[in-house]
């Protein structure tokens, strides 16, 4: 029996952030705030085009696109929120209709997929030999290991040390995020 994956949304509403919203994106608290403001479930897809992590005792943020967030919008109407409603949302982007009303602006899922892949690539490029990484996808998800080499295809060779196992495996670079590692 195959494992069912959640269906990807077909489009995403675009939200412009205030400076406070950008800070919330950097500290990793923006997605739940947006879900709460829009009365969405905790699992509703939200994409923040930045990634923060801690390495070497310092916090690093990689921004793919500052000032914006994306909320899945599969034909269901999302409530409109603005700065007057939430201090971290400048506005939800809208476009006019022929009748003069406005509807939420959306981007296709393919655009967000490209942004996700691009962000993962940029973050993965930070990992070098000797760097500790946390794996966020695949068979070794949620494990931390040390980069011991890289392959000609660009993958990382990561060493995972556990009490009963010392394993060296190849992991796609885009599956990793630098971290502080073991003490």
One Martini backbone bead per residue (centre of mass of N, CA, C, O) as a GRO file, in nm:
protein
  183
    1UNK     BB    1   0.095   0.037   0.024
    2UNK     BB    2   0.067   0.363  -0.034
    3UNK     BB    3   0.156   0.674   0.045
    4UNK     BB    4  -0.013   0.956   0.124
    5UNK     BB    5  -0.016   1.267  -0.020
    6UNK     BB    6  -0.049   1.577  -0.020
    7UNK     BB    7  -0.202   1.800  -0.205
    8UNK     BB    8  -0.128   2.030  -0.418
    9UNK     BB    9  -0.165   2.330  -0.492
   10UNK     BB   10  -0.257   2.550  -0.764
   11UNK     BB   11  -0.254   2.810  -0.572
   12UNK     BB   12  -0.132   3.146  -0.458
   13UNK     BB   13  -0.143   3.380  -0.233
   14UNK     BB   14  -0.042   3.722  -0.196
   15UNK     BB   15   0.178   3.863   0.059
   16UNK     BB   16   0.246   4.164   0.207
   17UNK     BB   17   0.496   4.281   0.418
   18UNK     BB   18   0.609   4.396   0.692
   19UNK     BB   19   0.867   4.436   0.896
   20UNK     BB   20   0.746   4.250   1.109
   21UNK     BB   21   0.693   4.017   0.913
   22UNK     BB   22   0.990   3.973   0.841
   23UNK     BB   23   1.076   3.899   1.130
   24UNK     BB   24   0.882   3.655   1.155
   25UNK     BB   25   1.012   3.499   0.924
   26UNK     BB   26   1.300   3.476   1.051
   27UNK     BB   27   1.183   3.337   1.333
   28UNK     BB   28   0.937   3.129   1.235
   29UNK     BB   29   0.624   3.273   1.305
   30UNK     BB   30   0.441   3.345   1.053
   31UNK     BB   31   0.267   3.106   0.956
   32UNK     BB   32   0.080   3.078   1.210
   33UNK     BB   33  -0.025   3.371   1.196
   34UNK     BB   34  -0.164   3.348   0.920
   35UNK     BB   35  -0.351   3.116   0.986
   36UNK     BB   36  -0.498   3.263   1.213
   37UNK     BB   37  -0.594   3.518   1.051
   38UNK     BB   38  -0.744   3.302   0.832
   39UNK     BB   39  -0.866   3.047   0.966
   40UNK     BB   40  -0.660   2.804   0.954
   41UNK     BB   41  -0.506   2.531   0.948
   42UNK     BB   42  -0.203   2.397   1.062
   43UNK     BB   43  -0.167   2.252   0.753
   44UNK     BB   44  -0.172   2.488   0.587
   45UNK     BB   45  -0.024   2.617   0.318
   46UNK     BB   46   0.292   2.792   0.368
   47UNK     BB   47   0.514   3.031   0.203
   48UNK     BB   48   0.845   3.124   0.292
   49UNK     BB   49   1.111   3.298   0.114
   50UNK     BB   50   1.279   3.181   0.374
   51UNK     BB   51   1.582   3.092   0.572
   52UNK     BB   52   1.662   2.982   0.901
   53UNK     BB   53   1.976   2.943   1.084
   54UNK     BB   54   2.217   2.777   1.293
   55UNK     BB   55   2.574   2.865   1.291
   56UNK     BB   56   2.833   2.910   1.489
   57UNK     BB   57   2.628   3.084   1.685
   58UNK     BB   58   2.472   3.193   1.427
   59UNK     BB   59   2.239   3.371   1.249
   60UNK     BB   60   2.089   3.268   0.936
   61UNK     BB   61   1.958   3.433   0.636
   62UNK     BB   62   1.772   3.330   0.353
   63UNK     BB   63   1.672   3.525   0.074
   64UNK     BB   64   1.457   3.519  -0.200
   65UNK     BB   65   1.197   3.705  -0.090
   66UNK     BB   66   1.130   3.996   0.028
   67UNK     BB   67   0.803   4.075   0.168
   68UNK     BB   68   0.681   3.773   0.128
   69UNK     BB   69   0.388   3.558   0.099
   70UNK     BB   70   0.227   3.225   0.078
   71UNK     BB   71  -0.113   3.104   0.018
   72UNK     BB   72  -0.312   2.866  -0.021
   73UNK     BB   73  -0.550   2.872  -0.323
   74UNK     BB   74  -0.813   2.642  -0.407
   75UNK     BB   75  -1.079   2.833  -0.473
   76UNK     BB   76  -1.092   2.921  -0.198
   77UNK     BB   77  -1.190   3.157   0.008
   78UNK     BB   78  -1.009   3.414   0.138
   79UNK     BB   79  -0.957   3.617   0.370
   80UNK     BB   80  -0.910   3.947   0.415
   81UNK     BB   81  -0.599   4.114   0.490
   82UNK     BB   82  -0.453   4.380   0.685
   83UNK     BB   83  -0.291   4.612   0.867
   84UNK     BB   84  -0.548   4.663   1.040
   85UNK     BB   85  -0.549   4.354   1.130
   86UNK     BB   86  -0.225   4.320   1.085
   87UNK     BB   87   0.113   4.407   1.159
   88UNK     BB   88   0.246   4.194   0.921
   89UNK     BB   89   0.036   4.312   0.708
   90UNK     BB   90   0.002   4.512   0.441
   91UNK     BB   91  -0.107   4.308   0.202
   92UNK     BB   92  -0.324   4.176  -0.028
   93UNK     BB   93  -0.313   4.087  -0.336
   94UNK     BB   94  -0.483   4.247  -0.612
   95UNK     BB   95  -0.737   4.237  -0.875
   96UNK     BB   96  -0.920   4.349  -1.122
   97UNK     BB   97  -1.231   4.342  -1.254
   98UNK     BB   98  -1.463   4.414  -1.495
   99UNK     BB   99  -1.671   4.509  -1.251
  100UNK     BB  100  -1.455   4.644  -1.019
  101UNK     BB  101  -1.366   4.438  -0.859
  102UNK     BB  102  -1.177   4.233  -0.627
  103UNK     BB  103  -0.909   3.994  -0.639
  104UNK     BB  104  -0.700   3.769  -0.563
  105UNK     BB  105  -0.378   3.720  -0.606
  106UNK     BB  106  -0.213   3.468  -0.806
  107UNK     BB  107  -0.003   3.182  -0.813
  108UNK     BB  108   0.138   2.925  -0.935
  109UNK     BB  109   0.269   2.635  -0.823
  110UNK     BB  110   0.523   2.635  -1.004
  111UNK     BB  111   0.644   2.889  -0.879
  112UNK     BB  112   0.674   2.779  -0.587
  113UNK     BB  113   0.842   2.533  -0.656
  114UNK     BB  114   1.082   2.696  -0.763
  115UNK     BB  115   1.135   2.851  -0.500
  116UNK     BB  116   1.186   2.608  -0.318
  117UNK     BB  117   1.428   2.498  -0.480
  118UNK     BB  118   1.601   2.755  -0.470
  119UNK     BB  119   1.622   2.774  -0.163
  120UNK     BB  120   1.747   2.495  -0.114
  121UNK     BB  121   1.999   2.552  -0.282
  122UNK     BB  122   2.110   2.795  -0.121
  123UNK     BB  123   2.128   2.652   0.151
  124UNK     BB  124   2.304   2.403   0.056
  125UNK     BB  125   2.559   2.581  -0.028
  126UNK     BB  126   2.659   2.625   0.275
  127UNK     BB  127   2.768   2.343   0.261
  128UNK     BB  128   3.065   2.202   0.393
  129UNK     BB  129   3.335   2.070   0.482
  130UNK     BB  130   3.259   2.022   0.836
  131UNK     BB  131   2.969   2.061   0.829
  132UNK     BB  132   2.672   2.081   0.985
  133UNK     BB  133   2.367   1.891   0.925
  134UNK     BB  134   2.023   1.904   0.849
  135UNK     BB  135   1.780   1.681   0.761
  136UNK     BB  136   1.452   1.748   0.579
  137UNK     BB  137   1.469   1.490   0.380
  138UNK     BB  138   1.398   1.176   0.352
  139UNK     BB  139   1.547   0.907   0.508
  140UNK     BB  140   1.723   1.137   0.702
  141UNK     BB  141   1.522   1.279   0.847
  142UNK     BB  142   1.607   1.447   1.145
  143UNK     BB  143   1.918   1.446   1.092
  144UNK     BB  144   2.253   1.476   1.210
  145UNK     BB  145   2.559   1.578   1.029
  146UNK     BB  146   2.872   1.539   0.872
  147UNK     BB  147   3.057   1.677   0.630
  148UNK     BB  148   3.301   1.481   0.423
  149UNK     BB  149   3.174   1.533   0.131
  150UNK     BB  150   3.155   1.552  -0.231
  151UNK     BB  151   3.009   1.522  -0.533
  152UNK     BB  152   2.995   1.562  -0.875
  153UNK     BB  153   2.668   1.609  -0.845
  154UNK     BB  154   2.648   1.776  -0.542
  155UNK     BB  155   2.641   1.596  -0.326
  156UNK     BB  156   2.643   1.478   0.002
  157UNK     BB  157   2.866   1.353   0.249
  158UNK     BB  158   2.734   1.193   0.540
  159UNK     BB  159   2.788   1.169   0.893
  160UNK     BB  160   2.642   0.931   1.116
  161UNK     BB  161   2.630   0.936   1.476
  162UNK     BB  162   2.571   0.660   1.681
  163UNK     BB  163   2.572   0.428   1.915
  164UNK     BB  164   2.512   0.175   1.684
  165UNK     BB  165   2.604   0.390   1.448
  166UNK     BB  166   2.822   0.442   1.154
  167UNK     BB  167   2.734   0.658   0.886
  168UNK     BB  168   2.782   0.689   0.525
  169UNK     BB  169   2.608   0.925   0.315
  170UNK     BB  170   2.408   1.022   0.046
  171UNK     BB  171   2.293   1.367  -0.002
  172UNK     BB  172   2.103   1.598  -0.099
  173UNK     BB  173   2.169   1.926  -0.068
  174UNK     BB  174   1.856   2.023  -0.057
  175UNK     BB  175   1.813   1.846   0.226
  176UNK     BB  176   1.988   2.075   0.366
  177UNK     BB  177   2.094   2.228   0.686
  178UNK     BB  178   2.268   2.414   0.862
  179UNK     BB  179   2.435   2.342   1.180
  180UNK     BB  180   2.581   2.294   1.497
  181UNK     BB  181   2.557   2.021   1.615
  182UNK     BB  182   2.768   1.850   1.792
  183UNK     BB  183   2.941   1.869   2.111
   0.00000   0.00000   0.00000
